[in-house]
Structures are given as structure tokens and as C-alpha cells.
Coordinates of C-alpha atoms in Angstrom, one line a residue:
M1 CA 0.0 0.1 0.0
S2 CA 1.3 3.8 -0.6
S3 CA 2.0 6.3 2.0
L4 CA -0.8 8.2 0.5
S5 CA -3.2 5.3 0.8
L6 CA -1.9 4.5 4.6
A7 CA -2.7 8.0 5.1
L8 CA -5.8 8.3 3.8
C9 CA -6.9 4.9 5.5
G10 CA -5.6 7.1 9.4
L11 CA -7.5 10.0 8.1
L12 CA -10.9 7.5 7.4
M13 CA -10.5 5.7 10.4
A14 CA -10.0 8.5 12.8
C15 CA -11.4 7.7 16.5
G16 CA -12.2 8.7 19.9
G17 CA -14.4 11.7 18.4
E18 CA -11.9 13.1 16.0
K19 CA -13.5 14.3 13.0
P20 CA -12.3 12.6 9.7
A21 CA -10.6 14.8 7.4
P22 CA -12.4 15.8 4.0
T23 CA -11.4 13.8 1.0
L24 CA -12.7 16.1 -1.6
L25 CA -9.6 17.2 -3.5
A26 CA -11.5 19.2 -6.7
R27 CA -15.1 19.8 -8.3
V28 CA -14.3 20.6 -11.8
G29 CA -18.7 21.4 -13.0
D30 CA -20.7 18.4 -11.4
K31 CA -17.7 16.0 -11.5
S32 CA -16.0 15.7 -8.0
I33 CA -12.3 14.5 -7.7
H34 CA -11.8 12.6 -4.4
I35 CA -8.4 10.8 -3.0
D36 CA -9.8 7.6 -4.1
D37 CA -9.4 9.0 -7.3
L38 CA -5.9 10.5 -7.0
I39 CA -5.0 6.9 -5.3
A40 CA -6.5 5.0 -8.7
F41 CA -4.9 7.2 -11.1
E42 CA -0.9 6.8 -9.0
R43 CA -1.4 3.4 -8.5
A44 CA -2.3 3.2 -12.4
I45 CA 1.0 5.1 -13.5
E46 CA 2.7 2.8 -11.0
S47 CA 4.2 6.1 -9.8
G48 CA 6.0 4.9 -6.8
D49 CA 4.9 4.8 -2.8
S50 CA 6.8 7.7 -1.8
L51 CA 6.0 11.0 -3.8
S52 CA 6.3 14.3 -3.3
A53 CA 4.0 17.1 -2.2
E54 CA 4.8 18.7 -5.7
A55 CA 4.4 15.0 -7.6
H56 CA 0.7 14.6 -6.3
R57 CA -0.3 18.6 -7.0
Q58 CA 0.9 17.7 -10.2
H59 CA -1.4 14.4 -10.6
L60 CA -4.3 16.0 -9.6
N61 CA -3.9 18.9 -12.4
T62 CA -4.0 16.4 -14.3
L63 CA -7.3 14.5 -13.1
V64 CA -8.2 18.2 -13.1
D65 CA -7.4 19.1 -17.1
R66 CA -9.1 15.7 -18.0
E67 CA -12.0 16.6 -16.5
V68 CA -12.1 20.6 -18.1
L69 CA -11.5 18.4 -21.4
I70 CA -14.4 16.1 -21.3
L71 CA -16.5 18.9 -20.6
E72 CA -15.1 21.2 -23.4
A73 CA -15.3 17.9 -25.9
R74 CA -19.3 18.1 -24.7
A75 CA -20.4 21.4 -25.5
Q76 CA -18.5 21.4 -28.8
G77 CA -20.8 18.3 -29.9
L78 CA -18.5 15.5 -30.3
E79 CA -20.7 13.0 -28.2
T80 CA -23.0 13.5 -31.0
D81 CA -19.9 12.7 -33.7
A82 CA -20.5 10.0 -36.1
Y83 CA -17.0 8.7 -36.1
F84 CA -17.3 8.7 -32.0
Q85 CA -20.4 7.1 -32.3
Q86 CA -19.1 4.5 -34.8
V87 CA -16.3 3.8 -32.8
L88 CA -18.0 3.4 -29.2
A89 CA -20.1 1.1 -31.0
G90 CA -17.4 -1.0 -32.0
D91 CA -15.4 -1.1 -28.3
I92 CA -19.1 -1.9 -26.7
E93 CA -19.1 -4.9 -28.9
T94 CA -15.4 -5.5 -28.3
K95 CA -16.3 -5.4 -24.7
L96 CA -18.9 -7.2 -24.4
A97 CA -17.3 -10.7 -26.0
E98 CA -14.3 -10.0 -23.8
M99 CA -16.4 -10.2 -20.9
M100 CA -18.3 -12.9 -21.8
F101 CA -14.3 -15.3 -23.5
N102 CA -13.4 -14.4 -19.9
Q103 CA -16.7 -15.8 -18.3
E104 CA -17.0 -19.0 -20.6
V105 CA -13.3 -19.4 -21.6
A106 CA -10.9 -17.6 -19.4
E107 CA -12.0 -18.5 -16.6
R108 CA -11.9 -22.3 -16.9
S109 CA -8.6 -23.0 -18.9
E110 CA -6.2 -22.6 -15.7
P111 CA -4.1 -26.3 -16.4
T112 CA -4.4 -29.0 -14.1
P113 CA -0.7 -30.8 -13.2
E114 CA -2.0 -33.5 -14.8
E115 CA -2.6 -31.8 -18.3
I116 CA 1.4 -30.1 -17.5
E117 CA 2.6 -33.3 -17.1
A118 CA 0.9 -34.5 -20.0
A119 CA 2.0 -31.7 -22.5
Y120 CA 5.8 -32.5 -21.0
A121 CA 5.5 -35.9 -21.6
T122 CA 5.4 -35.4 -25.3
G123 CA 9.2 -34.8 -25.5
D124 CA 8.3 -31.5 -27.6
W125 CA 10.0 -29.4 -24.6
K126 CA 13.3 -31.1 -23.9
Q127 CA 15.0 -29.4 -26.0
Q128 CA 15.5 -25.7 -27.0
V129 CA 17.4 -23.9 -29.6
V130 CA 19.0 -20.6 -29.3
S131 CA 18.9 -18.5 -32.9
V132 CA 20.6 -15.1 -33.1
E133 CA 18.3 -13.1 -35.9
L134 CA 18.9 -10.5 -38.1
F135 CA 16.1 -8.6 -39.3
L136 CA 16.6 -7.2 -43.3
P137 CA 13.6 -5.2 -45.3
D138 CA 13.7 -7.2 -48.3
E139 CA 15.2 -10.4 -49.7
E140 CA 17.7 -9.2 -51.9
T141 CA 19.2 -7.6 -49.0
A142 CA 19.2 -10.7 -47.0
L143 CA 20.5 -13.0 -49.8
R144 CA 23.7 -10.8 -49.7
V145 CA 24.0 -10.6 -46.2
R146 CA 23.6 -14.2 -45.7
A147 CA 26.6 -14.9 -48.2
E148 CA 28.7 -11.9 -46.2
I149 CA 28.3 -14.7 -43.3
L150 CA 28.8 -17.6 -45.3
N151 CA 32.4 -16.1 -46.6
G152 CA 33.5 -15.3 -42.7
M153 CA 31.8 -12.1 -41.5
D154 CA 30.6 -12.0 -37.9
I155 CA 27.0 -12.6 -36.8
F156 CA 26.9 -9.8 -35.1
E157 CA 29.0 -7.3 -37.1
A158 CA 26.5 -8.4 -39.9
G159 CA 23.8 -7.5 -37.4
R160 CA 25.0 -4.4 -36.0
L161 CA 25.6 -3.3 -39.5
Y162 CA 22.3 -4.0 -41.8
S163 CA 19.5 -5.4 -39.1
V164 CA 16.7 -3.0 -39.0
D165 CA 13.3 -2.7 -36.5
R166 CA 11.0 -5.3 -37.6
L167 CA 7.9 -3.1 -38.0
M168 CA 9.7 0.2 -38.7
H169 CA 12.1 -1.2 -40.7
I170 CA 14.6 1.7 -39.8
P171 CA 18.5 0.7 -38.2
M172 CA 18.3 -1.1 -34.9
G173 CA 22.1 -1.4 -34.9
G174 CA 22.8 -5.6 -33.8
A175 CA 21.3 -9.0 -34.4
Q176 CA 18.4 -9.9 -31.5
Q177 CA 18.7 -13.8 -29.8
F178 CA 16.1 -15.7 -28.9
V179 CA 15.6 -18.8 -26.9
Y180 CA 13.2 -20.6 -28.6
S181 CA 10.9 -24.1 -27.6
K182 CA 9.1 -25.9 -30.4
Q183 CA 5.4 -24.9 -29.3
D184 CA 6.7 -21.3 -29.6
G185 CA 5.8 -18.5 -31.9
P186 CA 6.1 -17.0 -35.0
A187 CA 5.9 -20.1 -35.9
E188 CA 7.3 -19.2 -39.8
V189 CA 10.6 -18.9 -38.0
V190 CA 10.5 -21.4 -35.3
Q191 CA 10.2 -24.6 -37.9
R192 CA 12.6 -23.3 -39.5
V193 CA 15.4 -22.9 -37.0
F194 CA 14.7 -26.1 -35.5
Q195 CA 15.5 -28.4 -39.2
I196 CA 18.9 -26.3 -38.9
P197 CA 22.0 -27.9 -37.3
A198 CA 23.9 -25.5 -34.6
G199 CA 26.1 -23.7 -36.5
S200 CA 24.4 -22.9 -39.7
I201 CA 22.0 -20.0 -40.8
S202 CA 18.8 -20.3 -42.8
S203 CA 17.5 -19.0 -46.3
P204 CA 15.4 -15.5 -46.0
I205 CA 12.6 -16.5 -43.8
P206 CA 9.6 -14.4 -45.1
L207 CA 8.2 -12.7 -42.1
F208 CA 6.4 -8.4 -40.9
N209 CA 6.9 -7.2 -44.5
G210 CA 10.7 -8.0 -44.7
F211 CA 12.8 -11.3 -44.2
V212 CA 14.6 -12.6 -40.8
L213 CA 18.3 -14.8 -41.0
A214 CA 19.1 -17.1 -38.6
Y215 CA 22.1 -18.3 -36.6
V216 CA 21.4 -21.7 -35.2
A217 CA 23.8 -20.9 -32.1
E218 CA 22.9 -24.0 -30.4
Y219 CA 20.6 -26.9 -29.0
R220 CA 19.8 -27.1 -25.2
D221 CA 18.4 -29.9 -23.1
V222 CA 16.1 -28.8 -20.8
Q223 CA 14.6 -30.1 -17.8
R224 CA 11.0 -29.6 -17.0
A225 CA 11.6 -26.9 -14.4
E226 CA 13.3 -24.7 -16.7
V227 CA 10.1 -24.6 -19.3
A228 CA 7.1 -24.8 -16.3
D229 CA 6.1 -21.5 -16.7
E230 CA 5.9 -22.1 -21.1
L231 CA 4.3 -25.1 -20.4
A232 CA 1.7 -23.8 -18.7
R233 CA 1.2 -20.7 -20.6
Y234 CA 1.3 -23.2 -24.1
V235 CA -2.2 -25.5 -21.9
R236 CA -3.3 -22.8 -21.0
K237 CA -3.5 -21.6 -24.6
E238 CA -4.7 -25.4 -26.1
K239 CA -7.3 -24.9 -23.8
R240 CA -8.6 -21.7 -24.2
R241 CA -9.0 -22.9 -28.2
L242 CA -10.7 -26.2 -27.2
L243 CA -13.3 -23.9 -25.3
R244 CA -13.6 -20.9 -27.3
G245 CA -15.1 -23.6 -30.8
A246 CA -17.1 -25.4 -28.1
Y247 CA -18.5 -21.9 -27.2
L248 CA -19.2 -20.4 -30.6
Q249 CA -20.1 -24.1 -31.6
H250 CA -22.8 -23.6 -28.7
L251 CA -23.7 -20.2 -29.6
N252 CA -24.4 -21.1 -33.1
K253 CA -27.0 -23.5 -32.6
A254 CA -29.0 -21.5 -29.9
L255 CA -28.5 -18.2 -31.9
N256 CA -29.9 -19.6 -34.8
L257 CA -26.9 -18.4 -36.5
Q258 CA -28.4 -18.8 -40.7
F259 CA -26.7 -17.6 -44.0
S260 CA -28.9 -17.0 -46.3
S261 CA -28.2 -18.5 -50.1
T262 CA -29.0 -15.8 -52.4
G263 CA -28.0 -13.2 -50.1
L264 CA -24.1 -15.2 -50.3
E265 CA -25.1 -16.1 -54.4
R266 CA -24.8 -11.5 -54.5
A267 CA -22.2 -11.2 -52.5
V268 CA -20.1 -13.0 -54.5
A269 CA -21.4 -12.0 -57.5
H270 CA -20.4 -8.1 -56.1
L271 CA -17.3 -8.8 -54.8
S272 CA -16.2 -10.5 -58.1
Q273 CA -16.9 -7.0 -59.9
L274 CA -15.3 -5.1 -57.1
K275 CA -12.0 -7.3 -57.8
A276 CA -12.3 -7.0 -61.1
D277 CA -14.0 -2.8 -60.9
D278 CA -13.1 -1.1 -57.4
S279 CA -15.4 1.5 -58.3
T280 CA -18.2 -0.4 -58.9
P281 CA -21.2 0.8 -56.8
L282 CA -23.3 -1.2 -54.4
P283 CA -26.3 -2.8 -56.0
A284 CA -29.9 -1.6 -55.5
D285 CA -30.3 -4.4 -52.9
S286 CA -27.6 -3.6 -50.8
N287 CA -30.1 -4.2 -48.2
A288 CA -30.6 -7.8 -48.4
V289 CA -29.8 -9.9 -45.7
V290 CA -26.6 -12.1 -45.8
Y291 CA -26.6 -13.9 -42.6
S292 CA -28.5 -13.4 -39.5
Y293 CA -28.1 -14.4 -35.8
G294 CA -30.5 -13.8 -32.9
D295 CA -32.7 -10.5 -33.6
A296 CA -29.4 -9.4 -35.3
S297 CA -28.4 -9.8 -39.6
A298 CA -26.0 -8.5 -42.0
D299 CA -27.1 -7.0 -45.2
L300 CA -25.0 -7.3 -48.5
G301 CA -23.6 -3.7 -48.1
T302 CA -22.4 -5.2 -44.5
V303 CA -20.9 -7.6 -46.0
V304 CA -19.2 -6.4 -48.8
G305 CA -17.3 -3.7 -47.3
L306 CA -15.8 -6.6 -44.7
M307 CA -15.4 -9.2 -47.3
Q308 CA -13.8 -6.6 -50.1
G309 CA -10.2 -6.5 -48.6
P310 CA -9.7 -10.5 -47.7
A311 CA -11.8 -11.5 -51.1
R312 CA -8.3 -9.5 -53.3
R313 CA -6.6 -12.6 -51.8
W314 CA -8.6 -15.4 -52.9
P315 CA -7.7 -17.4 -55.6
E316 CA -11.3 -17.7 -56.1
I317 CA -14.8 -15.6 -54.8
N318 CA -17.3 -18.1 -53.9
S319 CA -19.7 -18.8 -50.6
E320 CA -17.6 -21.0 -48.9
N321 CA -14.6 -18.9 -48.3
I322 CA -16.9 -15.2 -47.7
V323 CA -18.4 -18.2 -44.8
A324 CA -15.2 -19.3 -43.2
E325 CA -14.2 -15.9 -43.2
I326 CA -16.9 -14.2 -41.7
K327 CA -16.4 -17.6 -38.9
N328 CA -12.9 -16.9 -38.3
T329 CA -13.2 -12.7 -37.9
V330 CA -16.7 -11.0 -37.8
L331 CA -19.1 -13.7 -36.0
P332 CA -17.4 -14.5 -32.6
N333 CA -17.4 -11.0 -30.9
L334 CA -20.6 -11.1 -32.7
L335 CA -22.1 -14.0 -31.3
M336 CA -20.5 -13.2 -27.8
A337 CA -21.5 -9.7 -27.8
A338 CA -25.1 -11.1 -28.4
N339 CA -25.0 -13.8 -25.6
A340 CA -24.1 -10.9 -23.5
R341 CA -26.9 -8.5 -24.1
E342 CA -29.2 -12.1 -23.7
R343 CA -27.1 -12.4 -19.9
D344 CA -28.3 -8.5 -19.5
I345 CA -24.1 -8.0 -19.5
D346 CA -23.9 -4.5 -20.9
S347 CA -26.5 -3.7 -17.7
S348 CA -23.6 -4.3 -15.2
P349 CA -22.0 -2.3 -12.9
E350 CA -18.7 -3.8 -14.2
F351 CA -19.4 -2.6 -18.3
L352 CA -21.6 0.7 -17.5
A353 CA -18.3 2.0 -15.4
W354 CA -16.2 0.8 -18.3
K355 CA -18.9 2.5 -21.0
S356 CA -17.8 5.7 -19.2
W357 CA -14.7 5.7 -18.9
R358 CA -14.4 4.3 -22.6
S359 CA -16.9 7.1 -23.5
E360 CA -14.9 10.0 -22.2
D361 CA -11.1 8.4 -23.3
L362 CA -12.7 8.3 -27.2
L363 CA -14.2 12.3 -26.5
L364 CA -10.6 13.2 -25.4
S365 CA -9.2 11.1 -28.5
L366 CA -11.3 12.6 -31.3
L367 CA -10.6 16.2 -29.2
R368 CA -7.0 16.3 -29.7
K369 CA -8.0 15.0 -32.7
T370 CA -9.7 18.0 -33.6
V371 CA -6.9 20.2 -32.0
C372 CA -3.9 18.7 -34.2
S373 CA -5.7 18.4 -37.3
G374 CA -4.5 20.8 -38.8
I375 CA -0.7 21.2 -37.7
E376 CA 1.6 20.0 -40.7
V377 CA 5.5 19.5 -40.7
S378 CA 8.0 21.5 -42.9
E379 CA 10.7 20.6 -45.0
D380 CA 12.9 22.8 -43.6
E381 CA 11.3 21.2 -39.9
V382 CA 12.3 18.1 -40.8
V383 CA 15.8 18.8 -41.8
S384 CA 16.1 20.3 -39.0
H385 CA 15.1 17.5 -36.2
Y386 CA 16.6 15.5 -38.7
R387 CA 20.3 16.7 -37.8
K388 CA 19.6 16.6 -34.1
V389 CA 18.4 13.2 -33.8
R390 CA 20.9 11.5 -36.7
R391 CA 22.6 9.0 -34.7
R392 CA 18.9 7.3 -34.4
F393 CA 20.4 6.5 -38.1
R394 CA 24.3 5.6 -37.8
I395 CA 26.2 3.3 -39.5
P396 CA 28.9 2.6 -37.5
G397 CA 32.3 3.0 -39.2
Y398 CA 34.3 -0.1 -39.0
A399 CA 38.4 -1.1 -40.0
R400 CA 38.9 -4.0 -42.3
V401 CA 41.9 -5.9 -41.2
R402 CA 45.0 -8.6 -41.4
D403 CA 46.5 -10.1 -38.6
V404 CA 48.6 -12.8 -36.8
L405 CA 48.2 -12.8 -32.7
V406 CA 50.6 -15.1 -30.6
A407 CA 50.7 -16.5 -27.3
T408 CA 53.9 -13.9 -26.3
R409 CA 55.8 -10.2 -27.7
E410 CA 58.7 -11.7 -28.8
E411 CA 57.1 -14.4 -30.8
A412 CA 54.8 -11.2 -32.7
V413 CA 58.6 -9.4 -33.1
A414 CA 60.7 -13.0 -34.8
L415 CA 57.6 -12.8 -37.2
K416 CA 57.6 -9.3 -38.2
E417 CA 61.2 -9.5 -38.8
A418 CA 60.5 -12.4 -41.7
V419 CA 57.8 -10.5 -42.6
E420 CA 60.4 -7.1 -43.7
N421 CA 62.9 -9.6 -45.3
G422 CA 60.5 -11.0 -47.3
A423 CA 58.0 -13.6 -45.7
D424 CA 54.2 -13.7 -46.9
F425 CA 52.0 -12.2 -44.3
A426 CA 49.3 -13.8 -45.2
Q427 CA 51.3 -17.3 -44.7
I428 CA 52.6 -16.5 -41.9
I429 CA 49.0 -15.7 -40.4
E430 CA 48.0 -19.2 -41.7
E431 CA 50.6 -20.7 -40.0
H432 CA 50.9 -19.0 -36.7
S433 CA 47.5 -17.1 -35.5
L434 CA 45.8 -18.1 -33.2
R435 CA 42.7 -15.8 -33.5
K436 CA 39.8 -17.7 -34.6
G437 CA 38.0 -16.9 -37.7
S438 CA 41.3 -14.4 -38.6
K439 CA 42.6 -17.3 -41.0
K440 CA 40.6 -16.8 -43.7
G441 CA 42.6 -13.4 -44.3
V442 CA 41.1 -9.9 -44.2
F443 CA 38.5 -9.5 -41.0
R444 CA 35.9 -6.6 -40.6
V445 CA 36.0 -4.9 -36.4
F446 CA 33.7 -2.0 -35.2
A447 CA 35.0 0.3 -32.8
L448 CA 32.0 -0.7 -29.7
Q449 CA 34.5 -4.3 -30.1
A450 CA 37.2 -3.2 -28.2
N451 CA 36.1 -5.3 -25.3
K452 CA 36.7 -9.0 -27.4
Y453 CA 40.3 -7.6 -29.6
G454 CA 41.6 -5.1 -26.9
S455 CA 41.4 -1.4 -26.6
G456 CA 45.1 -1.1 -27.0
W457 CA 44.5 -3.5 -30.3
M458 CA 41.1 -1.5 -31.7
N459 CA 43.4 1.9 -30.7
Y460 CA 46.1 0.6 -33.8
A461 CA 43.2 -0.7 -35.9
F462 CA 41.0 3.1 -36.1
N463 CA 44.4 5.2 -36.1
V464 CA 47.7 3.2 -38.0
P465 CA 48.3 4.1 -40.9
I466 CA 46.5 2.0 -44.5
G467 CA 48.7 -0.6 -45.5
Q468 CA 51.7 -0.9 -42.9
L469 CA 52.2 -3.6 -41.0
E470 CA 52.2 -2.4 -37.3
G471 CA 53.1 -3.9 -33.5
P472 CA 53.5 -6.0 -31.9
V473 CA 50.8 -4.8 -29.9
Q474 CA 49.0 -6.5 -26.8
A475 CA 45.9 -7.6 -27.6
E476 CA 43.0 -9.8 -25.5
G477 CA 44.7 -13.5 -25.8
G478 CA 48.3 -12.8 -26.7
F479 CA 50.4 -9.9 -29.0
S480 CA 49.3 -9.1 -32.7
L481 CA 51.0 -7.5 -36.0
L482 CA 48.0 -6.0 -38.1
E483 CA 47.4 -4.5 -41.0
V484 CA 44.7 -2.0 -41.9
V485 CA 43.5 -2.7 -45.2
E486 CA 40.3 -0.5 -45.7
R487 CA 38.7 2.3 -43.0
V488 CA 35.4 3.8 -43.3
D489 CA 34.4 6.3 -41.1
D490 CA 30.5 6.3 -39.7
A491 CA 27.9 6.7 -41.4
Y492 CA 24.4 7.9 -41.6
Y493 CA 21.1 6.9 -43.5
S494 CA 19.4 10.1 -44.8
L495 CA 16.3 11.7 -45.5
D496 CA 16.4 9.9 -49.2
E497 CA 15.5 6.9 -47.4
S498 CA 12.0 6.5 -46.9
R499 CA 12.1 5.2 -43.4
V500 CA 14.3 7.6 -42.3
R501 CA 12.0 10.4 -44.0
S502 CA 9.2 8.8 -42.3
A503 CA 10.4 8.3 -38.6
V504 CA 11.6 12.0 -38.8
T505 CA 8.6 13.5 -40.0
R506 CA 6.6 11.4 -37.4
D507 CA 8.3 12.5 -34.7
M508 CA 8.1 15.9 -36.0
Q509 CA 4.6 15.4 -36.4
K510 CA 4.1 14.2 -32.8
I511 CA 6.4 17.1 -31.1
K512 CA 4.1 19.8 -32.3
E513 CA 1.5 18.3 -32.3
R514 CA 2.0 17.5 -28.0
S515 CA 3.1 21.2 -28.1
A516 CA -0.3 22.6 -29.5
F517 CA -2.4 20.4 -27.6
N518 CA -0.7 21.3 -24.2
E519 CA -1.4 25.1 -25.5
F520 CA -5.0 24.2 -26.2
V521 CA -5.1 22.9 -22.3
R522 CA -4.2 26.1 -21.1
D523 CA -6.6 28.1 -22.7
V524 CA -9.4 25.9 -22.2
R525 CA -8.5 25.5 -18.5
A526 CA -8.3 29.1 -18.2
R527 CA -11.5 30.0 -19.6
R528 CA -13.4 27.8 -17.6
A529 CA -11.9 28.7 -14.1
E530 CA -14.7 29.4 -12.7
Q531 CA -15.5 25.7 -13.1
I532 CA -12.6 24.8 -10.8
T533 CA -12.5 24.6 -7.6
L534 CA -9.0 22.9 -6.1
Y535 CA -9.0 22.0 -2.1
Q536 CA -5.6 22.2 -2.1
D537 CA -5.9 21.9 1.8
H538 CA -7.4 18.7 2.1
L539 CA -4.9 17.1 -0.3
A540 CA -2.3 18.6 2.2
A541 CA -3.3 17.1 5.1
V542 CA -2.8 13.8 3.8
W543 CA 0.8 14.0 3.5
E544 CA 1.0 16.7 6.6
R545 CA -0.8 14.9 9.3
P546 CA 2.1 13.6 12.0

């Protein structure tokens, strides 16, 4: 319990006839903000147990601002906005379905010890694979990077050079390591890595509009205790899948789900026309029923709107594909929400409290959208912001070197004299070097690898003249003679890269929107000052009470 909660308990449980201190902290219009509202807010943002008086005051001001903005949104008539009503209606369906899912499926899906034991006994849980992965934006890049790795480039070096973020496709500066069991996801990657021997790298694996290169570092034998949590999650997920399927089958019958053959035929015909020409208008009978359940139904216009996207992916548009898509994507929530209404879940205190909160959140979101709708970002602003954040898009510089690593300084001196007297340096490396991988010849090093090679060695690699044999220099594992073949300075992805421009523009847009909205909040609060009453002494009494 937080310090604020403890103080509140003391105030509310005062004894000996002492009058409890007021718990009211503020009024905004008709809305009252109490100490328990502040406690709930501070718990939700995980603010900790030892806040200062000023921190409590700032949080109270945030709650006041929220109520002021809700008043403003209602005054602007945003509750009647078509977008607001559409989004709220969809959220209500989702929430009712979620409540029924929790009641009928989630609460019944906790795995028993016997079910966990049976899952472990299949043997699939007794081994894990360690996968080091790069994400590349396209197949051509993935194939090129794979070839470099096969030719000797370190997988982590390749990650620093080439790997990008899986969602934004911006440089992320490194490879990622994952430990998978066979039941883990994403299935495309996990199934492939379990087919690859340790020490091998996959061909490009399509994923998230890009490609993964997975290097299998090792396989591990694991005991049941090591995968106990994963086992429980897997069994729980499987039970939920089966219980959900059974529940939906029950709802199909209980709500008398029916598809109209005539409506489906009309949907097939119109979707086929749209696939050829997406400007085709809806037919006159767009209100014809395609399917019905309980007291509800979906007409041709609704179904065409929902199926137009999926239909473009189908090799053939037919009734079976439409029914399968509707049952897999649309109907589960609709049926569960309908079942919730049959049971009056939509009148329960829990749902009504959620609906009030969600309505207010949507109003605030729509108000912000309205305030920020005219904000644009200029080219000068994009360029200026890019200069400030350019390091996010850095391509690390590197040196290409070849070296011979030996155990003692004396041996290194002798080898250097041999090279200066005409011995072939490549042959010296082949016969004497202790460095793993260096016998392949030239290799690439990055400034951040000082821990691997030694700070003195790294200083040589990035500072000595190119093309000269240098050393001996102390390195990790011994003494080295090295020759820098090439040195490449740090570079940066420029605004000519569409993903970089998009990221910088998006950042600048958010900065301008935040500034504009903060200014709007200050203005609204000033205009509505007469509707705001703060009880600072009530709040102070909470933390000042001895």
C-alpha cells in the first residue's frame, strides 16, 4: 500500500470522536475528484510509494485537466460525432465479447498438473534452440548479407551493419538472440530453426514484410522445471482454443445462426465485380440479408464492406470463402456480444463503469484529433529535426584488417622481422595465428568491439596508417601484428531513405501536436477557471498529518 493510501486509511479511521478530514480534492463542473480517484490514478501509472507533495499536486492537476477537457469536448458536441459513435459502438461489441470470453473460456482454462505433465511427456519440451537473428527489409538484402556471413563475417557484426527494426524498418544496430521451444512463435521462424543444425544459418524467412536470417547458435537440453512457465502458458492456450471453439458452436445453435444462400450469391457476384473494378457501386438490393443470428442480421452492404479486402487475396471468390472468413473474423465477437446482452451483461455495474470511462477516453482522443487536425510539418522542420536525431540512423564505421595473433611479444617481433625480410604475411597468418577465424584473411572490426580485441589493438586498428604492418601490440589473447586494409568512417542513413524520412517526419509531427495540445489545455483551463474548485488544504492534510 502506498504512503498516500496509508495516510488516507488513518484519516478515515480516526477515533476518539475526531472528525475525519475531507476526502474531496477538487470539483470540475458537476464532477468531484476524491482522494481515492488520485490513489487509483497514481497506482495506474505506477508512480511509486514515496511521492512528494508537488508530485501529488501535479497528478491532481492532470485529473482536473482531464475533466475540463471532457467538458470542452461535450460543449463542442463531439458526443454526436459520427466517428465517435461508430468507434464506441465497435468498442462496446468488443468489450461485451471480452467479458463473455473471460466468463465462459478464460476462467475455465487454467491447466491442471496432470495436463501439464501430459504436455511435457510429448518430448517437444525437452529441447530448446538458441537463435541469433537479423531482420532485413527485402529478400535481395537478406541474400547478400547471408553470403557475407557465409564468407566469414561475424553474425553480430552483420547485425550492427544491416539489421533493421521489424515494424518500422529503421536501423536497429544489432542482431537479436532468442531462445525457442518448439511450440513458440512466430511459427515461420521457429519451425525453420529447429530444422537447422547448430552452427548453420537459414535462408531468408519471410516475416512482417521483411526477411529473417536465423543463425542457430546451439541446442539445449532442458528440464521440466526450466520450462514450467512456458508449459503452463501452452496448455492454457490450448484449453482456451478448445473451449472457445465449443462455446462458439453452442452460440451458433442457441442464436440460430443462418446464412442466406441468395444473399451469399449476391455477395459473391458483387465482390467479383469489385475485384475487377473497385469503383463498382453497391447494387440496389444492398440491404438484402446475408446472415442472421438472434435478433440481428447483416445485409449485403455490410458484408461486402467487410469482405472486400480479404476477397482480393482469395484465388476464387465463392460462398465457402465468405462464410469461412465471416466465421473466423467477424462472428465470434458478434455472437459473444449478443450472448452478453441476453444475459444483461450490458447492464452490469462493471460494464457501465467501463462504458463511461471509454466514452470519456474517446472524447479526449477526438478532441485532440480536432485540435491537431491542421498541423503540418515543413521540409525545413524535417531537416532540422533530422540533424538533432541523426545518431539514431548511424551506420557504424569499421576497419578491415588482417592480423597474426601469437602468445608472446618475442614471437610477434620475430614474425615481424620475417615479414620485413620478405616472408608472405598471409602465409605467416595461416601458420601461426591463434585468432579464430582470422586465417580466412581480411576481417571487419567495429569500434564497439574493444572488449573482444583489446583497447590497445582497437586503437591501432582505427588510427595507424593503412597498408602498413604495425605492432607488436598487446591484444586479447596475446600479441598481434596487424595491417589495416581499409577504414570506413561512420555514415548515416539520410532523408533520401523513405523509412528515415517517415520516422523523422512522424517524430516532428508528434512534437508539434503535443505542443499545440498543451497550449490548448492551458487555454481551456483558463476559460473554465470558474468551473474549477481545488481543495489544496484537503490534499495537504494527507501528507502533512503526523
